[in-house]
Protein backbone atom coordinates (compact mmCIF):
# COMPACT_ATOMS: atom_id res chain seq x y z
CA UNK A 1 0.00 0.00 0.00
CA UNK A 2 2.83 2.39 0.85
CA UNK A 3 4.49 1.70 -2.49
CA UNK A 4 1.23 2.13 -4.41
CA UNK A 5 0.35 5.46 -2.75
CA UNK A 6 3.85 6.76 -3.38
CA UNK A 7 3.63 5.73 -7.07
CA UNK A 8 0.26 7.49 -7.33
CA UNK A 9 1.74 10.66 -5.82
CA UNK A 10 4.58 10.58 -8.36
CA UNK A 11 2.01 10.55 -11.19
CA UNK A 12 -0.01 13.29 -9.50
CA UNK A 13 3.09 15.48 -9.23
CA UNK A 14 3.53 15.33 -12.99
CA UNK A 15 -0.09 16.33 -13.73
CA UNK A 16 -1.47 19.84 -14.09
CA UNK A 17 -2.57 21.38 -10.77
CA UNK A 18 -6.29 21.23 -11.38
CA UNK A 19 -8.78 21.11 -8.47
CA UNK A 20 -9.25 17.41 -9.12
CA UNK A 21 -5.49 16.73 -8.99
CA UNK A 22 -5.16 18.77 -5.80
CA UNK A 23 -7.94 16.71 -4.22
CA UNK A 24 -6.17 13.53 -5.44
CA UNK A 25 -2.93 14.72 -3.84
CA UNK A 26 -4.70 15.24 -0.50
CA UNK A 27 -6.39 11.84 -0.65
CA UNK A 28 -3.20 9.95 -1.50
CA UNK A 29 -1.22 11.74 1.23
CA UNK A 30 -3.88 11.08 3.86
CA UNK A 31 -4.04 7.41 2.88
CA UNK A 32 -0.27 7.10 2.96
CA UNK A 33 -0.32 8.74 6.40
CA UNK A 34 -2.65 5.94 7.57
CA UNK A 35 -0.05 3.39 6.41
CA UNK A 36 2.71 5.30 8.18
CA UNK A 37 0.63 5.31 11.36
CA UNK A 38 0.20 1.54 11.13
CA UNK A 39 3.96 1.19 10.67
CA UNK A 40 4.55 3.55 13.66
CA UNK A 41 6.40 6.00 11.43
CA UNK A 42 4.75 8.89 13.26
CA UNK A 43 6.92 11.72 11.95
CA UNK A 44 6.38 10.60 8.36
CA UNK A 45 2.65 10.40 9.05
CA UNK A 46 2.66 13.98 10.33
CA UNK A 47 4.58 15.14 7.27
CA UNK A 48 2.03 13.50 4.95
CA UNK A 49 -0.95 14.93 6.86
CA UNK A 50 0.45 18.44 6.76
CA UNK A 51 1.22 17.97 3.09
CA UNK A 52 -2.44 16.98 2.55
CA UNK A 53 -3.62 20.08 4.41
CA UNK A 54 -1.69 22.28 1.98
CA UNK A 55 -3.90 20.89 -0.76
CA UNK A 56 -7.08 20.73 1.33
CA UNK A 57 -7.11 22.77 4.52
CA UNK A 58 -10.43 21.28 5.66
CA UNK A 59 -9.45 17.65 5.29
CA UNK A 60 -10.91 15.93 8.37
CA UNK A 61 -8.77 12.79 8.07
CA UNK A 62 -5.57 14.80 7.72
CA UNK A 63 -6.27 16.69 10.95
CA UNK A 64 -7.35 13.52 12.77
CA UNK A 65 -4.37 11.39 11.71
CA UNK A 66 -1.93 14.23 12.43
CA UNK A 67 -3.45 14.46 15.93
CA UNK A 68 -3.02 10.68 16.37
CA UNK A 69 0.65 10.76 15.35
CA UNK A 70 1.43 13.82 17.46
CA UNK A 71 -0.24 12.19 20.46
CA UNK A 72 2.03 9.17 20.08
CA UNK A 73 5.04 11.50 20.09
CA UNK A 74 3.67 13.32 23.18
CA UNK A 75 3.58 16.61 21.28
CA UNK A 76 0.32 17.42 22.99
CA UNK A 77 -0.07 21.09 22.11
CA UNK A 78 0.27 20.44 18.37
CA UNK A 79 -1.98 17.40 18.66
CA UNK A 80 -4.61 19.55 20.41
CA UNK A 81 -4.62 22.07 17.54
CA UNK A 82 -5.27 19.36 14.92
CA UNK A 83 -7.79 17.50 17.10
CA UNK A 84 -9.81 20.66 17.68
CA UNK A 85 -9.71 21.48 13.97
CA UNK A 86 -11.02 17.98 13.24
CA UNK A 87 -13.69 18.36 15.94
CA UNK A 88 -14.86 21.64 14.40
CA UNK A 89 -15.19 19.95 11.00
CA UNK A 90 -17.17 17.09 12.55
CA UNK A 91 -19.50 19.51 14.34
CA UNK A 92 -20.14 21.35 11.10
CA UNK A 93 -21.09 18.14 9.27
CA UNK A 94 -24.38 16.31 9.37
CA UNK A 95 -22.88 13.46 11.36
CA UNK A 96 -21.64 15.26 14.49
CA UNK A 97 -20.42 12.08 16.25
CA UNK A 98 -17.02 10.54 15.75
CA UNK A 99 -16.04 8.05 18.44
CA UNK A 100 -12.47 7.63 17.23
CA UNK A 101 -11.88 11.38 17.27
CA UNK A 102 -13.49 11.70 20.71
CA UNK A 103 -11.14 8.99 22.04
CA UNK A 104 -8.16 10.79 20.52
CA UNK A 105 -9.22 14.09 22.12
CA UNK A 106 -9.57 12.41 25.52
CA UNK A 107 -6.08 10.94 25.14
CA UNK A 108 -4.68 14.37 24.31
CA UNK A 109 -6.44 15.93 27.30
CA UNK A 110 -4.99 13.26 29.62
CA UNK A 111 -1.55 13.75 28.10
CA UNK A 112 -1.70 17.53 28.63
CA UNK A 113 -2.88 17.03 32.21
CA UNK A 114 -0.09 14.55 32.97
CA UNK A 115 2.55 16.74 31.30
CA UNK A 116 1.43 19.82 33.22
CA UNK A 117 1.49 17.84 36.48
CA UNK A 118 5.03 16.62 35.72
CA UNK A 119 6.14 20.14 34.88
CA UNK A 120 4.64 21.46 38.11
CA UNK A 121 6.38 18.72 40.10
CA UNK A 122 9.69 19.45 38.35
CA UNK A 123 9.29 23.19 39.01
CA UNK A 124 8.54 22.49 42.67
CA UNK A 125 11.60 20.25 42.92
CA UNK A 126 13.80 22.87 41.25
CA UNK A 127 12.45 25.57 43.56
CA UNK A 128 13.28 23.37 46.55
CA UNK A 129 16.82 22.82 45.22
CA UNK A 130 17.25 26.57 44.70
CA UNK A 131 16.00 27.31 48.22
CA UNK A 132 18.34 24.66 49.65
CA UNK A 133 21.36 26.08 47.83
CA UNK A 134 20.46 29.66 48.82
CA UNK A 135 20.32 28.48 52.43
CA UNK A 136 23.71 26.75 52.09
CA UNK A 137 25.19 29.80 50.40
CA UNK A 138 23.88 32.13 53.10
CA UNK A 139 25.04 29.74 55.81
CA UNK A 140 28.55 29.62 54.33
CA UNK A 141 28.68 33.41 54.24
CA UNK A 142 27.45 33.64 57.82
CA UNK A 143 29.86 30.99 59.19
CA UNK A 144 32.94 33.00 58.26
CA UNK A 145 32.88 33.13 54.47
CA UNK A 146 33.23 29.43 53.67
CA UNK A 147 33.96 28.92 49.99
CA UNK A 148 32.69 26.01 47.90
CA UNK A 149 33.44 24.65 44.44
CA UNK A 150 32.62 21.64 42.24
CA UNK A 151 33.24 18.04 43.26
CA UNK A 152 36.61 16.48 42.57
CA UNK A 153 34.97 13.29 41.32
CA UNK A 154 31.62 11.61 40.88
CA UNK A 155 30.80 10.11 44.24
CA UNK A 156 28.04 7.74 43.18
CA UNK A 157 26.00 8.60 46.27
CA UNK A 158 22.52 9.92 46.89
CA UNK A 159 22.90 13.70 46.26
CA UNK A 160 21.29 14.60 49.58
CA UNK A 161 23.96 12.65 51.47
CA UNK A 162 26.81 14.79 50.14
CA UNK A 163 25.26 18.20 50.82
CA UNK A 164 25.97 20.33 53.86
CA UNK A 165 23.03 21.00 56.16
CA UNK A 166 22.11 24.34 57.71
CA UNK A 167 20.49 24.37 61.13
CA UNK A 168 18.89 27.57 62.35
CA UNK A 169 17.43 30.59 60.65
CA UNK A 170 19.29 32.20 57.77
CA UNK A 171 17.91 35.52 56.54
CA UNK A 172 18.91 37.90 53.78
CA UNK A 173 20.54 36.96 50.48
CA UNK A 174 22.94 34.11 49.92
CA UNK A 175 25.68 36.38 48.63
CA UNK A 176 28.97 37.20 50.26
CA UNK A 177 28.36 38.36 53.79
CA UNK A 178 24.70 39.07 53.03
CA UNK A 179 22.98 36.67 55.42
CA UNK A 180 21.73 37.68 58.84
CA UNK A 181 21.74 34.61 61.06
CA UNK A 182 20.07 33.59 64.30
CA UNK A 183 21.28 30.38 65.96
CA UNK A 184 22.80 29.12 62.72
CA UNK A 185 25.08 26.09 62.54
CA UNK A 186 26.16 23.78 59.74
CA UNK A 187 26.97 20.10 59.37
CA UNK A 188 29.18 18.82 56.58
CA UNK A 189 29.86 15.51 54.84
CA UNK A 190 33.43 14.44 55.53
CA UNK A 191 35.58 11.99 53.57
CA UNK A 192 38.68 10.49 55.20
CA UNK A 193 41.06 9.05 52.60
CA UNK A 194 43.65 6.38 53.41
CA UNK A 195 45.74 6.58 50.26
CA UNK A 196 48.22 3.93 51.38
CA UNK A 197 45.52 1.25 51.34
CA UNK A 198 43.13 2.80 48.77
CA UNK A 199 40.43 2.93 51.46
CA UNK A 200 38.17 5.64 52.82
CA UNK A 201 35.58 6.46 55.47
CA UNK A 202 32.57 8.68 54.81
CA UNK A 203 30.72 10.51 57.57
CA UNK A 204 27.51 12.04 56.30
CA UNK A 205 27.14 14.86 58.83
CA UNK A 206 29.81 16.41 61.03
CA UNK A 207 28.95 19.59 62.93
CA UNK A 208 31.33 22.40 62.03
CA UNK A 209 32.23 22.99 65.68
CA UNK A 210 33.44 19.38 66.06
CA UNK A 211 37.04 18.97 67.18
CA UNK A 212 39.00 16.98 64.60
CA UNK A 213 40.44 14.78 67.34
CA UNK A 214 36.92 13.79 68.39
CA UNK A 215 36.12 12.90 64.78
CA UNK A 216 39.20 10.71 64.45
CA UNK A 217 38.63 9.03 67.81
CA UNK A 218 35.20 8.02 66.56
CA UNK A 219 36.41 6.70 63.20
CA UNK A 220 39.87 5.44 64.20
CA UNK A 221 39.64 4.48 67.87
CA UNK A 222 42.63 3.28 69.83
CA UNK A 223 43.26 -0.48 69.74
CA UNK A 224 41.76 -2.33 72.67
CA UNK A 225 44.66 -4.72 73.40
CA UNK A 226 43.01 -7.67 71.67
CA UNK A 227 43.64 -6.37 68.15
CA UNK A 228 40.19 -4.85 67.96
CA UNK A 229 39.31 -1.26 67.22
CA UNK A 230 41.37 -0.93 64.03
CA UNK A 231 40.08 -1.35 60.45
CA UNK A 232 40.39 -4.87 59.00
CA UNK A 233 42.69 -3.59 56.23
CA UNK A 234 45.10 -2.07 58.80
CA UNK A 235 47.18 -5.18 59.46
CA UNK A 236 49.98 -3.20 61.14
CA UNK A 237 47.48 -1.36 63.36
CA UNK A 238 48.99 2.04 62.48
CA UNK A 239 45.71 3.83 61.78
CA UNK A 240 44.65 4.96 65.24
CA UNK A 241 43.91 8.49 66.33
CA UNK A 242 47.15 8.93 68.27
CA UNK A 243 49.32 7.79 65.34
CA UNK A 244 47.97 9.70 62.36
CA UNK A 245 48.35 13.13 60.82
CA UNK A 246 45.61 14.94 58.94
CA UNK A 247 46.11 16.89 55.72
CA UNK A 248 43.81 18.81 53.42
CA UNK A 249 44.47 20.27 49.99
CA UNK A 250 43.90 23.92 49.09
CA UNK A 251 42.94 25.27 45.68
CA UNK A 252 42.07 21.82 44.38
CA UNK A 253 38.87 23.16 42.74
CA UNK A 254 37.82 26.64 41.57
CA UNK A 255 35.51 28.52 43.93
CA UNK A 256 31.93 29.39 43.06
CA UNK A 257 31.37 33.16 42.57
CA UNK A 258 31.48 35.25 45.72
CA UNK A 259 29.63 38.25 44.29
CA UNK A 260 26.09 37.23 45.19
CA UNK A 261 25.59 35.06 42.08
CA UNK A 262 23.55 31.96 43.02
CA UNK A 263 25.66 28.83 43.27
CA UNK A 264 24.73 25.91 40.98
CA UNK A 265 22.10 23.59 42.41
CA UNK A 266 23.30 20.37 40.78
CA UNK A 267 26.66 20.09 42.58
CA UNK A 268 28.75 19.86 39.36
CA UNK A 269 31.91 17.81 38.99
CA UNK A 270 35.20 19.52 38.17
CA UNK A 271 35.90 19.40 34.43
CA UNK A 272 39.20 18.29 32.92
CA UNK A 273 39.83 21.87 31.80
CA UNK A 274 39.38 23.13 35.36
CA UNK A 275 41.66 20.38 36.68
CA UNK A 276 44.48 21.30 34.28
CA UNK A 277 44.54 25.08 34.70
CA UNK A 278 47.89 24.90 36.50
CA UNK A 279 46.72 26.18 39.89
CA UNK A 280 49.42 25.62 42.51
CA UNK A 281 48.08 23.11 44.98
CA UNK A 282 49.20 23.11 48.57
CA UNK A 283 48.93 20.53 51.34
CA UNK A 284 48.13 21.79 54.82
CA UNK A 285 48.70 19.69 57.92
CA UNK A 286 45.99 20.49 60.43
CA UNK A 287 46.41 19.94 64.19
CA UNK A 288 43.80 17.66 65.67
CA UNK A 289 42.99 20.29 68.30
CA UNK A 290 41.34 22.53 65.70
CA UNK A 291 37.69 22.32 64.73
CA UNK A 292 36.19 21.55 61.37
CA UNK A 293 35.17 25.21 61.10
CA UNK A 294 38.83 26.24 61.41
CA UNK A 295 39.53 24.24 58.27
CA UNK A 296 36.42 25.42 56.43
CA UNK A 297 37.29 29.07 57.00
CA UNK A 298 40.96 28.70 56.04
CA UNK A 299 41.37 31.59 53.54
CA UNK A 300 42.77 29.48 50.69
CA UNK A 301 40.52 26.45 51.11
CA UNK A 302 37.71 25.76 48.66
CA UNK A 303 35.45 22.93 49.80
CA UNK A 304 35.00 20.41 46.93
CA UNK A 305 31.39 19.71 48.04
CA UNK A 306 32.65 17.08 50.51
CA UNK A 307 35.26 18.08 53.10
CA UNK A 308 38.15 15.76 52.25
CA UNK A 309 41.05 14.87 54.53
CA UNK A 310 44.05 12.67 53.76
CA UNK A 311 44.99 10.51 56.74
CA UNK A 312 48.70 9.63 56.94
CA UNK A 313 50.22 7.45 59.69
CA UNK A 314 53.17 8.95 61.56
CA UNK A 315 55.10 5.68 61.36
CA UNK A 316 56.04 3.60 58.34
CA UNK A 317 57.45 4.18 54.87
CA UNK A 318 54.28 5.78 53.49
CA UNK A 319 54.73 8.82 55.76
CA UNK A 320 58.25 9.35 54.40
CA UNK A 321 57.05 8.88 50.82
CA UNK A 322 54.15 11.30 51.31
CA UNK A 323 56.46 14.03 52.63
CA UNK A 324 58.99 13.44 49.85
CA UNK A 325 56.36 13.51 47.13
CA UNK A 326 54.91 16.78 48.35
CA UNK A 327 58.14 18.51 49.32
CA UNK A 328 57.81 22.26 48.92
CA UNK A 329 54.01 22.06 48.91
CA UNK A 330 53.45 21.40 52.62
CA UNK A 331 52.59 23.81 55.39
CA UNK A 332 51.24 23.39 58.89
CA UNK A 333 48.56 25.18 60.87
CA UNK A 334 49.05 25.80 64.56
CA UNK A 335 46.71 25.92 67.52
CA UNK A 336 46.93 28.74 70.02
CA UNK A 337 48.76 26.41 72.42
CA UNK A 338 51.41 25.75 69.78
XYZ file of C-alpha atoms in Angstrom:
338
model
C 0.000 0.000 0.000
C 2.826 2.389 0.850
C 4.493 1.703 -2.491
C 1.232 2.131 -4.414
C 0.352 5.457 -2.750
C 3.855 6.760 -3.376
C 3.625 5.731 -7.070
C 0.259 7.493 -7.335
C 1.740 10.660 -5.824
C 4.575 10.578 -8.364
C 2.014 10.551 -11.194
C -0.005 13.290 -9.504
C 3.088 15.482 -9.232
C 3.527 15.335 -12.993
C -0.090 16.329 -13.726
C -1.470 19.843 -14.094
C -2.566 21.375 -10.771
C -6.287 21.229 -11.377
C -8.779 21.108 -8.470
C -9.251 17.409 -9.121
C -5.492 16.734 -8.988
C -5.157 18.773 -5.801
C -7.941 16.715 -4.219
C -6.170 13.531 -5.441
C -2.925 14.724 -3.836
C -4.696 15.243 -0.500
C -6.390 11.836 -0.646
C -3.204 9.950 -1.504
C -1.217 11.743 1.227
C -3.880 11.079 3.862
C -4.041 7.411 2.876
C -0.268 7.097 2.965
C -0.325 8.735 6.405
C -2.647 5.936 7.568
C -0.053 3.388 6.410
C 2.713 5.298 8.178
C 0.635 5.309 11.362
C 0.201 1.539 11.126
C 3.962 1.192 10.668
C 4.552 3.550 13.656
C 6.397 6.000 11.428
C 4.752 8.891 13.258
C 6.922 11.715 11.947
C 6.379 10.604 8.359
C 2.648 10.398 9.055
C 2.663 13.985 10.335
C 4.576 15.136 7.267
C 2.029 13.496 4.946
C -0.947 14.931 6.861
C 0.451 18.442 6.758
C 1.220 17.970 3.086
C -2.437 16.978 2.548
C -3.619 20.081 4.414
C -1.694 22.277 1.982
C -3.896 20.885 -0.758
C -7.084 20.725 1.325
C -7.108 22.765 4.515
C -10.432 21.277 5.663
C -9.454 17.646 5.286
C -10.907 15.934 8.369
C -8.770 12.786 8.074
C -5.572 14.801 7.715
C -6.270 16.688 10.954
C -7.350 13.524 12.771
C -4.368 11.393 11.708
C -1.931 14.233 12.432
C -3.454 14.461 15.929
C -3.024 10.682 16.372
C 0.647 10.757 15.346
C 1.430 13.819 17.459
C -0.244 12.190 20.462
C 2.032 9.170 20.079
C 5.043 11.495 20.093
C 3.672 13.317 23.183
C 3.578 16.609 21.277
C 0.324 17.423 22.989
C -0.073 21.094 22.107
C 0.269 20.444 18.373
C -1.985 17.397 18.661
C -4.606 19.553 20.409
C -4.618 22.066 17.538
C -5.266 19.357 14.921
C -7.794 17.504 17.098
C -9.815 20.663 17.684
C -9.714 21.479 13.973
C -11.015 17.983 13.239
C -13.687 18.357 15.940
C -14.856 21.643 14.399
C -15.193 19.954 11.004
C -17.174 17.095 12.548
C -19.496 19.512 14.337
C -20.145 21.349 11.095
C -21.090 18.139 9.275
C -24.385 16.310 9.368
C -22.877 13.457 11.360
C -21.635 15.261 14.492
C -20.425 12.083 16.253
C -17.018 10.544 15.748
C -16.040 8.050 18.444
C -12.467 7.630 17.232
C -11.884 11.379 17.266
C -13.489 11.702 20.707
C -11.142 8.991 22.036
C -8.163 10.787 20.522
C -9.223 14.089 22.124
C -9.567 12.410 25.524
C -6.078 10.942 25.142
C -4.677 14.368 24.307
C -6.440 15.926 27.301
C -4.991 13.255 29.619
C -1.551 13.748 28.104
C -1.696 17.528 28.627
C -2.883 17.035 32.205
C -0.089 14.550 32.969
C 2.551 16.739 31.303
C 1.426 19.816 33.222
C 1.488 17.835 36.476
C 5.025 16.616 35.718
C 6.141 20.141 34.883
C 4.641 21.463 38.111
C 6.384 18.724 40.104
C 9.690 19.453 38.352
C 9.290 23.188 39.009
C 8.545 22.488 42.672
C 11.604 20.246 42.918
C 13.796 22.870 41.246
C 12.452 25.572 43.561
C 13.283 23.369 46.554
C 16.821 22.823 45.219
C 17.247 26.572 44.700
C 15.998 27.308 48.219
C 18.343 24.658 49.649
C 21.355 26.083 47.827
C 20.461 29.655 48.816
C 20.324 28.477 52.428
C 23.711 26.746 52.091
C 25.190 29.804 50.399
C 23.876 32.127 53.096
C 25.037 29.741 55.813
C 28.551 29.617 54.330
C 28.682 33.411 54.244
C 27.454 33.641 57.821
C 29.855 30.995 59.186
C 32.937 32.995 58.255
C 32.877 33.135 54.468
C 33.232 29.434 53.674
C 33.956 28.917 49.987
C 32.691 26.008 47.896
C 33.444 24.652 44.440
C 32.623 21.643 42.243
C 33.235 18.035 43.264
C 36.606 16.484 42.569
C 34.975 13.286 41.316
C 31.624 11.607 40.884
C 30.803 10.109 44.240
C 28.043 7.735 43.181
C 26.000 8.595 46.271
C 22.520 9.922 46.885
C 22.900 13.704 46.258
C 21.290 14.604 49.578
C 23.961 12.647 51.472
C 26.808 14.794 50.137
C 25.262 18.197 50.816
C 25.971 20.327 53.864
C 23.031 21.000 56.155
C 22.115 24.340 57.715
C 20.485 24.365 61.135
C 18.893 27.566 62.355
C 17.426 30.594 60.645
C 19.287 32.202 57.770
C 17.913 35.519 56.540
C 18.908 37.905 53.781
C 20.543 36.963 50.481
C 22.937 34.108 49.916
C 25.683 36.384 48.629
C 28.973 37.202 50.258
C 28.355 38.362 53.794
C 24.702 39.071 53.034
C 22.976 36.668 55.421
C 21.732 37.682 58.845
C 21.737 34.613 61.055
C 20.074 33.592 64.298
C 21.282 30.380 65.960
C 22.795 29.118 62.723
C 25.080 26.087 62.543
C 26.157 23.782 59.737
C 26.971 20.105 59.372
C 29.179 18.818 56.578
C 29.858 15.506 54.842
C 33.435 14.443 55.528
C 35.583 11.991 53.570
C 38.682 10.487 55.202
C 41.062 9.052 52.603
C 43.654 6.375 53.408
C 45.740 6.584 50.263
C 48.224 3.927 51.382
C 45.519 1.252 51.343
C 43.127 2.798 48.770
C 40.435 2.930 51.461
C 38.173 5.642 52.819
C 35.582 6.458 55.467
C 32.570 8.683 54.806
C 30.724 10.511 57.572
C 27.513 12.035 56.300
C 27.143 14.863 58.834
C 29.814 16.407 61.030
C 28.946 19.594 62.929
C 31.325 22.402 62.026
C 32.226 22.994 65.683
C 33.436 19.377 66.055
C 37.042 18.975 67.178
C 39.002 16.984 64.603
C 40.443 14.777 67.337
C 36.919 13.794 68.390
C 36.116 12.901 64.781
C 39.200 10.710 64.446
C 38.628 9.031 67.806
C 35.203 8.022 66.559
C 36.415 6.701 63.196
C 39.874 5.440 64.200
C 39.641 4.477 67.874
C 42.628 3.280 69.835
C 43.260 -0.475 69.735
C 41.761 -2.327 72.669
C 44.660 -4.715 73.396
C 43.013 -7.667 71.669
C 43.637 -6.374 68.146
C 40.194 -4.845 67.965
C 39.305 -1.264 67.219
C 41.369 -0.930 64.033
C 40.082 -1.352 60.455
C 40.392 -4.865 59.002
C 42.687 -3.593 56.230
C 45.097 -2.067 58.799
C 47.179 -5.177 59.456
C 49.981 -3.204 61.139
C 47.477 -1.357 63.357
C 48.986 2.044 62.484
C 45.708 3.829 61.781
C 44.648 4.956 65.242
C 43.912 8.493 66.325
C 47.146 8.930 68.270
C 49.324 7.791 65.339
C 47.971 9.699 62.358
C 48.348 13.130 60.817
C 45.608 14.941 58.944
C 46.115 16.893 55.716
C 43.812 18.811 53.418
C 44.474 20.273 49.990
C 43.899 23.919 49.093
C 42.936 25.273 45.680
C 42.065 21.825 44.376
C 38.870 23.164 42.742
C 37.822 26.642 41.566
C 35.513 28.517 43.934
C 31.933 29.389 43.057
C 31.366 33.157 42.567
C 31.484 35.247 45.722
C 29.627 38.246 44.294
C 26.086 37.225 45.187
C 25.594 35.064 42.079
C 23.553 31.965 43.019
C 25.665 28.830 43.272
C 24.727 25.914 40.982
C 22.104 23.591 42.407
C 23.297 20.365 40.777
C 26.657 20.086 42.575
C 28.752 19.860 39.365
C 31.913 17.809 38.993
C 35.198 19.522 38.171
C 35.901 19.400 34.433
C 39.198 18.287 32.921
C 39.831 21.868 31.803
C 39.384 23.127 35.365
C 41.662 20.380 36.683
C 44.477 21.302 34.279
C 44.543 25.081 34.703
C 47.887 24.905 36.496
C 46.721 26.183 39.893
C 49.418 25.621 42.508
C 48.076 23.110 44.985
C 49.201 23.106 48.571
C 48.932 20.529 51.340
C 48.127 21.794 54.824
C 48.695 19.686 57.921
C 45.990 20.487 60.428
C 46.408 19.940 64.191
C 43.799 17.658 65.672
C 42.987 20.289 68.299
C 41.340 22.526 65.697
C 37.686 22.321 64.726
C 36.188 21.548 61.371
C 35.169 25.214 61.098
C 38.834 26.240 61.415
C 39.529 24.237 58.273
C 36.423 25.422 56.426
C 37.292 29.072 56.998
C 40.965 28.695 56.042
C 41.375 31.586 53.537
C 42.772 29.482 50.692
C 40.520 26.447 51.114
C 37.713 25.758 48.659
C 35.447 22.926 49.802
C 35.000 20.405 46.928
C 31.394 19.712 48.040
C 32.650 17.078 50.510
C 35.262 18.078 53.101
C 38.148 15.762 52.254
C 41.051 14.870 54.531
C 44.050 12.671 53.763
C 44.993 10.511 56.739
C 48.695 9.631 56.942
C 50.225 7.450 59.689
C 53.169 8.946 61.559
C 55.102 5.680 61.356
C 56.044 3.604 58.337
C 57.447 4.181 54.871
C 54.285 5.777 53.493
C 54.732 8.816 55.761
C 58.252 9.349 54.400
C 57.051 8.882 50.824
C 54.145 11.300 51.311
C 56.464 14.028 52.633
C 58.990 13.438 49.845
C 56.362 13.511 47.126
C 54.907 16.781 48.352
C 58.141 18.506 49.319
C 57.811 22.260 48.918
C 54.008 22.061 48.910
C 53.452 21.402 52.616
C 52.591 23.815 55.393
C 51.243 23.387 58.895
C 48.560 25.183 60.866
C 49.052 25.798 64.561
C 46.715 25.924 67.519
C 46.930 28.737 70.016
C 48.760 26.409 72.417
C 51.414 25.754 69.781
